[in-house]
Tab-separated table of C-alpha atoms in Angstrom:
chain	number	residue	atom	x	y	z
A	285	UNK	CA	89.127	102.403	133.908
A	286	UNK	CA	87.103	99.516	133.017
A	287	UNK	CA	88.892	96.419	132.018
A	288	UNK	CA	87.737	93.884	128.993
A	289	UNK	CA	86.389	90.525	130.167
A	290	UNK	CA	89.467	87.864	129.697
A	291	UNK	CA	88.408	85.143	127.328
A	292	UNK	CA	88.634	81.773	129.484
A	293	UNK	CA	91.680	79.207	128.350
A	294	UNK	CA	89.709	76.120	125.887
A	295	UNK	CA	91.103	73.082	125.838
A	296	UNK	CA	91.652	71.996	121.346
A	297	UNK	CA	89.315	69.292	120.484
A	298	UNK	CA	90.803	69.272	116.751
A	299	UNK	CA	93.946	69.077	115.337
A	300	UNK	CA	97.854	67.805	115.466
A	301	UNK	CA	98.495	68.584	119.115
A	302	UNK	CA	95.086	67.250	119.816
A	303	UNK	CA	95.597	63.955	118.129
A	304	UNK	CA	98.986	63.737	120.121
A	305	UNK	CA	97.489	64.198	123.624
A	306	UNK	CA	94.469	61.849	122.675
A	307	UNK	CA	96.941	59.153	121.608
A	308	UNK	CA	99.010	59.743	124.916
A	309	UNK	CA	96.159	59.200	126.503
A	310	UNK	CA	95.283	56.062	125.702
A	311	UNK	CA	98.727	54.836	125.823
A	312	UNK	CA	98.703	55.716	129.715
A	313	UNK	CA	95.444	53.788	130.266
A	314	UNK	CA	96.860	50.733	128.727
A	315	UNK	CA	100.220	50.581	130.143
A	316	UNK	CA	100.461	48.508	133.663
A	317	UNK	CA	102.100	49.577	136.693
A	318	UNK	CA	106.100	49.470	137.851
A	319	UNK	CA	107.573	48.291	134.224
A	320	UNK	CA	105.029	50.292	132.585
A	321	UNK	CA	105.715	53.254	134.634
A	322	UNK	CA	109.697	53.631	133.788
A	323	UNK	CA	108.368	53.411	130.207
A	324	UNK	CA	106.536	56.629	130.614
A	325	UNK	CA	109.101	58.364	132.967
A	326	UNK	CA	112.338	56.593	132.648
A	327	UNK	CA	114.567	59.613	134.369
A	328	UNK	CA	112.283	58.896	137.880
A	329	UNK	CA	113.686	55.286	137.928
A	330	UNK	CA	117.743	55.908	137.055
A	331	UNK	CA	120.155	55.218	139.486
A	332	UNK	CA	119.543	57.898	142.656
A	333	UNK	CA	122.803	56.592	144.642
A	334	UNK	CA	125.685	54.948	144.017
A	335	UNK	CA	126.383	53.296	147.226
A	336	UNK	CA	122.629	52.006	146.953
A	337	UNK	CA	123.554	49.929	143.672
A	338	UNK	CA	126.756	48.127	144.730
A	339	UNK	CA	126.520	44.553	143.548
A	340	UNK	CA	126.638	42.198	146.685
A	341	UNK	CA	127.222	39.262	144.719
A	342	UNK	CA	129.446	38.766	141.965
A	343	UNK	CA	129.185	35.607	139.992
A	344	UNK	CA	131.633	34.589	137.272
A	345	UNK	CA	134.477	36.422	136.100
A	346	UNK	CA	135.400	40.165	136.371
A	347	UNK	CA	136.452	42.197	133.889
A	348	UNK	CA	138.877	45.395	134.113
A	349	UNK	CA	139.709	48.081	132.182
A	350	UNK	CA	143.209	49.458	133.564
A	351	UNK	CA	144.704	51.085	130.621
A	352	UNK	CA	144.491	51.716	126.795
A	353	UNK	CA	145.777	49.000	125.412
A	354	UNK	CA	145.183	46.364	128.627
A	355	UNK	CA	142.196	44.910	130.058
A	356	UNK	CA	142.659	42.397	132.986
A	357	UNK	CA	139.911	39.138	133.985
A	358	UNK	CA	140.207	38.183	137.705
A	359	UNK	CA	138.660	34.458	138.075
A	360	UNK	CA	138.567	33.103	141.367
A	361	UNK	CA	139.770	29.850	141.734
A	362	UNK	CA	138.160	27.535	144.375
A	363	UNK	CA	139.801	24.111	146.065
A	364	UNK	CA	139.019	22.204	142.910
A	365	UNK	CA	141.853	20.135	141.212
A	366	UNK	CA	139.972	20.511	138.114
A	367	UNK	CA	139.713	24.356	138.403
A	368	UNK	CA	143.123	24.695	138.939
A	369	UNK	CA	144.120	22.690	136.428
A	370	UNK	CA	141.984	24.912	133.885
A	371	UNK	CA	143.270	28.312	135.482
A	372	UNK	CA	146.432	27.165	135.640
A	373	UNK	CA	146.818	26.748	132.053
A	374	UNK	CA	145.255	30.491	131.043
A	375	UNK	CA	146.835	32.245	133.735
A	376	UNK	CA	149.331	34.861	133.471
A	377	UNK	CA	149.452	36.081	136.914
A	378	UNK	CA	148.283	34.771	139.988
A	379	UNK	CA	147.076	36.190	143.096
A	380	UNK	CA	148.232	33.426	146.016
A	381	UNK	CA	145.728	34.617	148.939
A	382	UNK	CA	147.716	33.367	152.398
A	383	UNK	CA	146.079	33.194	155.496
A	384	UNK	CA	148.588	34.894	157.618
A	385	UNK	CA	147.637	33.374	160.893
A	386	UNK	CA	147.480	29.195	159.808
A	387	UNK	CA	150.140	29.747	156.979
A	388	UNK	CA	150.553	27.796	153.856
A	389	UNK	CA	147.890	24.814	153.342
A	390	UNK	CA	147.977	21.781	151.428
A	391	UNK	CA	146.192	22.613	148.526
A	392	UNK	CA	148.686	25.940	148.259
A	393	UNK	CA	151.292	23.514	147.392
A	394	UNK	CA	148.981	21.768	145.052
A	395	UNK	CA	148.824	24.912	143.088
A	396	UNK	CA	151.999	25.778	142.920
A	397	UNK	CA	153.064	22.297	141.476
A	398	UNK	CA	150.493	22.264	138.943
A	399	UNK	CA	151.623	25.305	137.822
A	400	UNK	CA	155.147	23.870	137.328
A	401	UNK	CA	153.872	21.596	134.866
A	402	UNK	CA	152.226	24.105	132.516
A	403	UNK	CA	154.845	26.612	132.385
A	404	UNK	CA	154.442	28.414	135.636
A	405	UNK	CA	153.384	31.645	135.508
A	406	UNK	CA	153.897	35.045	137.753
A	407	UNK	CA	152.528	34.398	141.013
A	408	UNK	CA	152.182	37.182	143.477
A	409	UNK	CA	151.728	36.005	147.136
A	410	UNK	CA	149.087	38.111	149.141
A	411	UNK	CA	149.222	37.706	153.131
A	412	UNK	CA	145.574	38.263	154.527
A	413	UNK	CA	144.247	38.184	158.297
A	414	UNK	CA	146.926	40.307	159.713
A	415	UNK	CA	144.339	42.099	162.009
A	416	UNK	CA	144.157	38.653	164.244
A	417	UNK	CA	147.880	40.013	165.446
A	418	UNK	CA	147.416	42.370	168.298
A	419	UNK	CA	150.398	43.663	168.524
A	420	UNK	CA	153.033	44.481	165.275
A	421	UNK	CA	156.053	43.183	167.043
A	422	UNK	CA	154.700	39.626	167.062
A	423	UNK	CA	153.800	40.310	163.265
A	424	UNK	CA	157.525	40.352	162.203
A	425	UNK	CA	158.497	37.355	163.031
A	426	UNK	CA	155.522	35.495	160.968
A	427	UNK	CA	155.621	37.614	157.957
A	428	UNK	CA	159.602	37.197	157.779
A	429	UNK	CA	159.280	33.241	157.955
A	430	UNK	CA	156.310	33.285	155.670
A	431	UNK	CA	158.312	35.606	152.814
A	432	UNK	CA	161.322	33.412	153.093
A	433	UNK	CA	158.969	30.076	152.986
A	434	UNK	CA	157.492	31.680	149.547
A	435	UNK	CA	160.728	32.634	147.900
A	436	UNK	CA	161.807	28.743	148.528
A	437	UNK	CA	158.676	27.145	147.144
A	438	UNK	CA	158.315	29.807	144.345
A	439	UNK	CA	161.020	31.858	143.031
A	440	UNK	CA	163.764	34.363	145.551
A	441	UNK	CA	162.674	38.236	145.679
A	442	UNK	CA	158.739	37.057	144.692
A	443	UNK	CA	156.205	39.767	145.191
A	444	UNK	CA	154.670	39.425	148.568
A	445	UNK	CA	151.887	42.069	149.269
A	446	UNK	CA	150.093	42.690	152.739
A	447	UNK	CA	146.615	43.436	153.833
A	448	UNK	CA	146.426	44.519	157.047
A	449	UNK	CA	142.518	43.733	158.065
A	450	UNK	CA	139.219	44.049	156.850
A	451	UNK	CA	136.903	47.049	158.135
A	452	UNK	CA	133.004	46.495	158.149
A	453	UNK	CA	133.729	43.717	156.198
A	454	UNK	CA	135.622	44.730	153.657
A	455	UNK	CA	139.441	45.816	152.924
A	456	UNK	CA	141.036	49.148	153.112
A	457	UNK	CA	140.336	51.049	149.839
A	458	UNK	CA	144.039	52.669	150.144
A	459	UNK	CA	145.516	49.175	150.283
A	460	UNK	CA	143.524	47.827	147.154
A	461	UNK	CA	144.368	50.566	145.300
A	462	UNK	CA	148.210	50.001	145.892
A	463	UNK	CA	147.429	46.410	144.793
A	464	UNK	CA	146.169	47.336	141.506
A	465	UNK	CA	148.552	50.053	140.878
A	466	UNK	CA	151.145	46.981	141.342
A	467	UNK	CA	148.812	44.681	138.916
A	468	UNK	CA	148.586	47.864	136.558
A	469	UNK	CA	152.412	48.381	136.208
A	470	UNK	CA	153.532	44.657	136.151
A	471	UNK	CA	155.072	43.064	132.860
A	472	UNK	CA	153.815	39.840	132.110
A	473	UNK	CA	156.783	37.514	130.072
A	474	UNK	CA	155.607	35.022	127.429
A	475	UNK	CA	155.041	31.406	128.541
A	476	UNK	CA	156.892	28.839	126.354
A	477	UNK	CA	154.054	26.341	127.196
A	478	UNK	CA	151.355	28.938	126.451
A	479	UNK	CA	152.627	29.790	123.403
A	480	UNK	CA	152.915	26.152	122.106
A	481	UNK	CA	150.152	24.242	123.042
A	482	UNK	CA	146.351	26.264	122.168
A	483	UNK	CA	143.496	26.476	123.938
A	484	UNK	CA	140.093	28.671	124.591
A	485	UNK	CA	139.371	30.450	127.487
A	486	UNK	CA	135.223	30.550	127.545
A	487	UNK	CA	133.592	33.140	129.484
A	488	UNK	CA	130.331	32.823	128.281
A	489	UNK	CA	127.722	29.992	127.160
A	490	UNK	CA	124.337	30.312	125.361
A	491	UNK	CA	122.505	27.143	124.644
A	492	UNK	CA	121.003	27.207	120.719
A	493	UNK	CA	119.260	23.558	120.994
A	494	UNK	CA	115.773	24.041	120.292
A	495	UNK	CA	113.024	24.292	123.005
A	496	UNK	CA	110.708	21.937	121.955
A	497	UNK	CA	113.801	19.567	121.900
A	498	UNK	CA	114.540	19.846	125.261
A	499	UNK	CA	110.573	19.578	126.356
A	500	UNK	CA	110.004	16.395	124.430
A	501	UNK	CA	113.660	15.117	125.535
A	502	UNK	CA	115.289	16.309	128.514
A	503	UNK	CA	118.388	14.465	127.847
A	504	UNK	CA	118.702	15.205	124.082
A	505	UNK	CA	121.949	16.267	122.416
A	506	UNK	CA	122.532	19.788	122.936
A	507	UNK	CA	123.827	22.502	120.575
A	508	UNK	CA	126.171	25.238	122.421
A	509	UNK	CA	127.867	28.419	121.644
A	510	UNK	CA	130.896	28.951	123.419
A	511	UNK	CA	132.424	33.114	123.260
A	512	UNK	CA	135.712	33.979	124.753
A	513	UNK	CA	139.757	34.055	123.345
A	514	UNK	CA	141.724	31.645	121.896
A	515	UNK	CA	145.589	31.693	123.152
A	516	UNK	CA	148.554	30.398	122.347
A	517	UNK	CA	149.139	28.905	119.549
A	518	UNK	CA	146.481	28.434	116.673
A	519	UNK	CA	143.406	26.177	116.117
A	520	UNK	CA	143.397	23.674	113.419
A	521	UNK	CA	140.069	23.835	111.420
A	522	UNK	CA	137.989	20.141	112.350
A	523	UNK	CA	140.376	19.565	115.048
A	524	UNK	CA	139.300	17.551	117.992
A	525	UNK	CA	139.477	19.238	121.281
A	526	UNK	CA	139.848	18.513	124.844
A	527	UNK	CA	137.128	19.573	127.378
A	528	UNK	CA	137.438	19.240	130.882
A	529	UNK	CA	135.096	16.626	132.698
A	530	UNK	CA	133.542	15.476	128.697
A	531	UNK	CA	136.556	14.234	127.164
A	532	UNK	CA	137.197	14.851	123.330
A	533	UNK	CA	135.045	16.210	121.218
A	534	UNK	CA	134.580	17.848	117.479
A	535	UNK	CA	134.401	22.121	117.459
């Protein structure tokens, strides 16, 4: 049998598809490399691993979701009177980290009588180092004079949680997640200092004064936006308020 000659596949020069490809075209000839590339294929650049994209560094505070109707922000606090001043204020729970092996330190102390002042709130004590004991018989002894030591400078039957060691650098993932099931569950009771005196808890800053401000003057008066929760009690309209390290100053 003789078979017809198969008409050869042409390419439209006219018309909507046409247009489309032409225009496509072009596009790809003017867009640049890397940032241009995830433009044009934005699925090849998404995240491939998830162990790849852990943060290393975490700056400022963290945020957590751990129920419906409860979020949670974990600040670290440094050995800064100032800082603990601030935190000690907005706090509702604190997370005492002990060095197992020295014991309590002087600025420990610090803490806990600043916290006196403004109302003290629920402080959980958290031993760490506990892998620099070799053997758990002369871990006892420690860990019962360091619970007792606690319970005098803080409150009796306190919350005293244990971390047994760090591997590769970081902690046991069975033993965090017992400490934020504990976090999770805990009741938190209303302050009577919290709840009387008000204040804002800022976790973010964006600076509005204008550019050519700042280039002509680089000591001019700035203009800042401050976003994060007022607690306690409630702001006055044109009150004057308190910031830490600038003294008063008009909202």
């Amino acid at each position: 049998m003789e078979t017809k000659d198969q008409k050869k596949h042409r390419k439209k020069n006219s018309g909507p598809k046409a247009a489309k490809k032409k225009k496509r075209h072009l596009q790809d000839l003017q867009l640049g490399d890397k940032e241009d590339a995830w433009k044009r294929n934005p699925k090849a650049f998404a995240v491939q691993s998830a162990v790849r994209m852990k943060l290393t560094k975490i700056r400022g505070p963290v945020r957590i979701v751990s129920g419906k109707k409860r979020r949670l922000t974990i600040i670290e606090c440094g050995c800064d009177i100032n800082m603990m001043i601030d935190l000690a204020k907005a706090a509702d729970l604190v997370l005492m980290l002990i060095d197992a092996s020295f014991g309590f330190e002087m600025e420990t102390f610090e803490f806990l009588n600043i916290c006196q002042v403004h109302g003290f709130p629920k402080i959980m004590g958290v031993l760490t180092h506990l892998n620099s004991f070799k053997h758990n018989k002369k871990l006892k002894k420690p860990k019962k004079r360091l619970k007792h030591r606690f319970w005098t400078e803080v409150y009796p039957v306190g919350k005293l949680f244990s971390l047994s060691g760090m591997v590769h650098g970081e902690y046991q993932n069975q033993e965090m997640h017992n400490l934020g099931r504990l976090i999770t569950v805990m009741k938190f009771r209303p302050l009577t200092w919290q709840t009387s005196h008000p204040y804002i808890l800022a976790d973010r800053m964006e600076d509005l004064t204008n550019p050519e401000d700042i280039r002509t003057n680089i000591k001019c008066d700035r203009q800042v936006s401050l976003y994060g929760y007022v607690r306690g009690a409630h702001l006055k309209n044109k009150s004057q308020i308190h910031m830490p390290g600038r003294g008063g100053a008009h909202p």
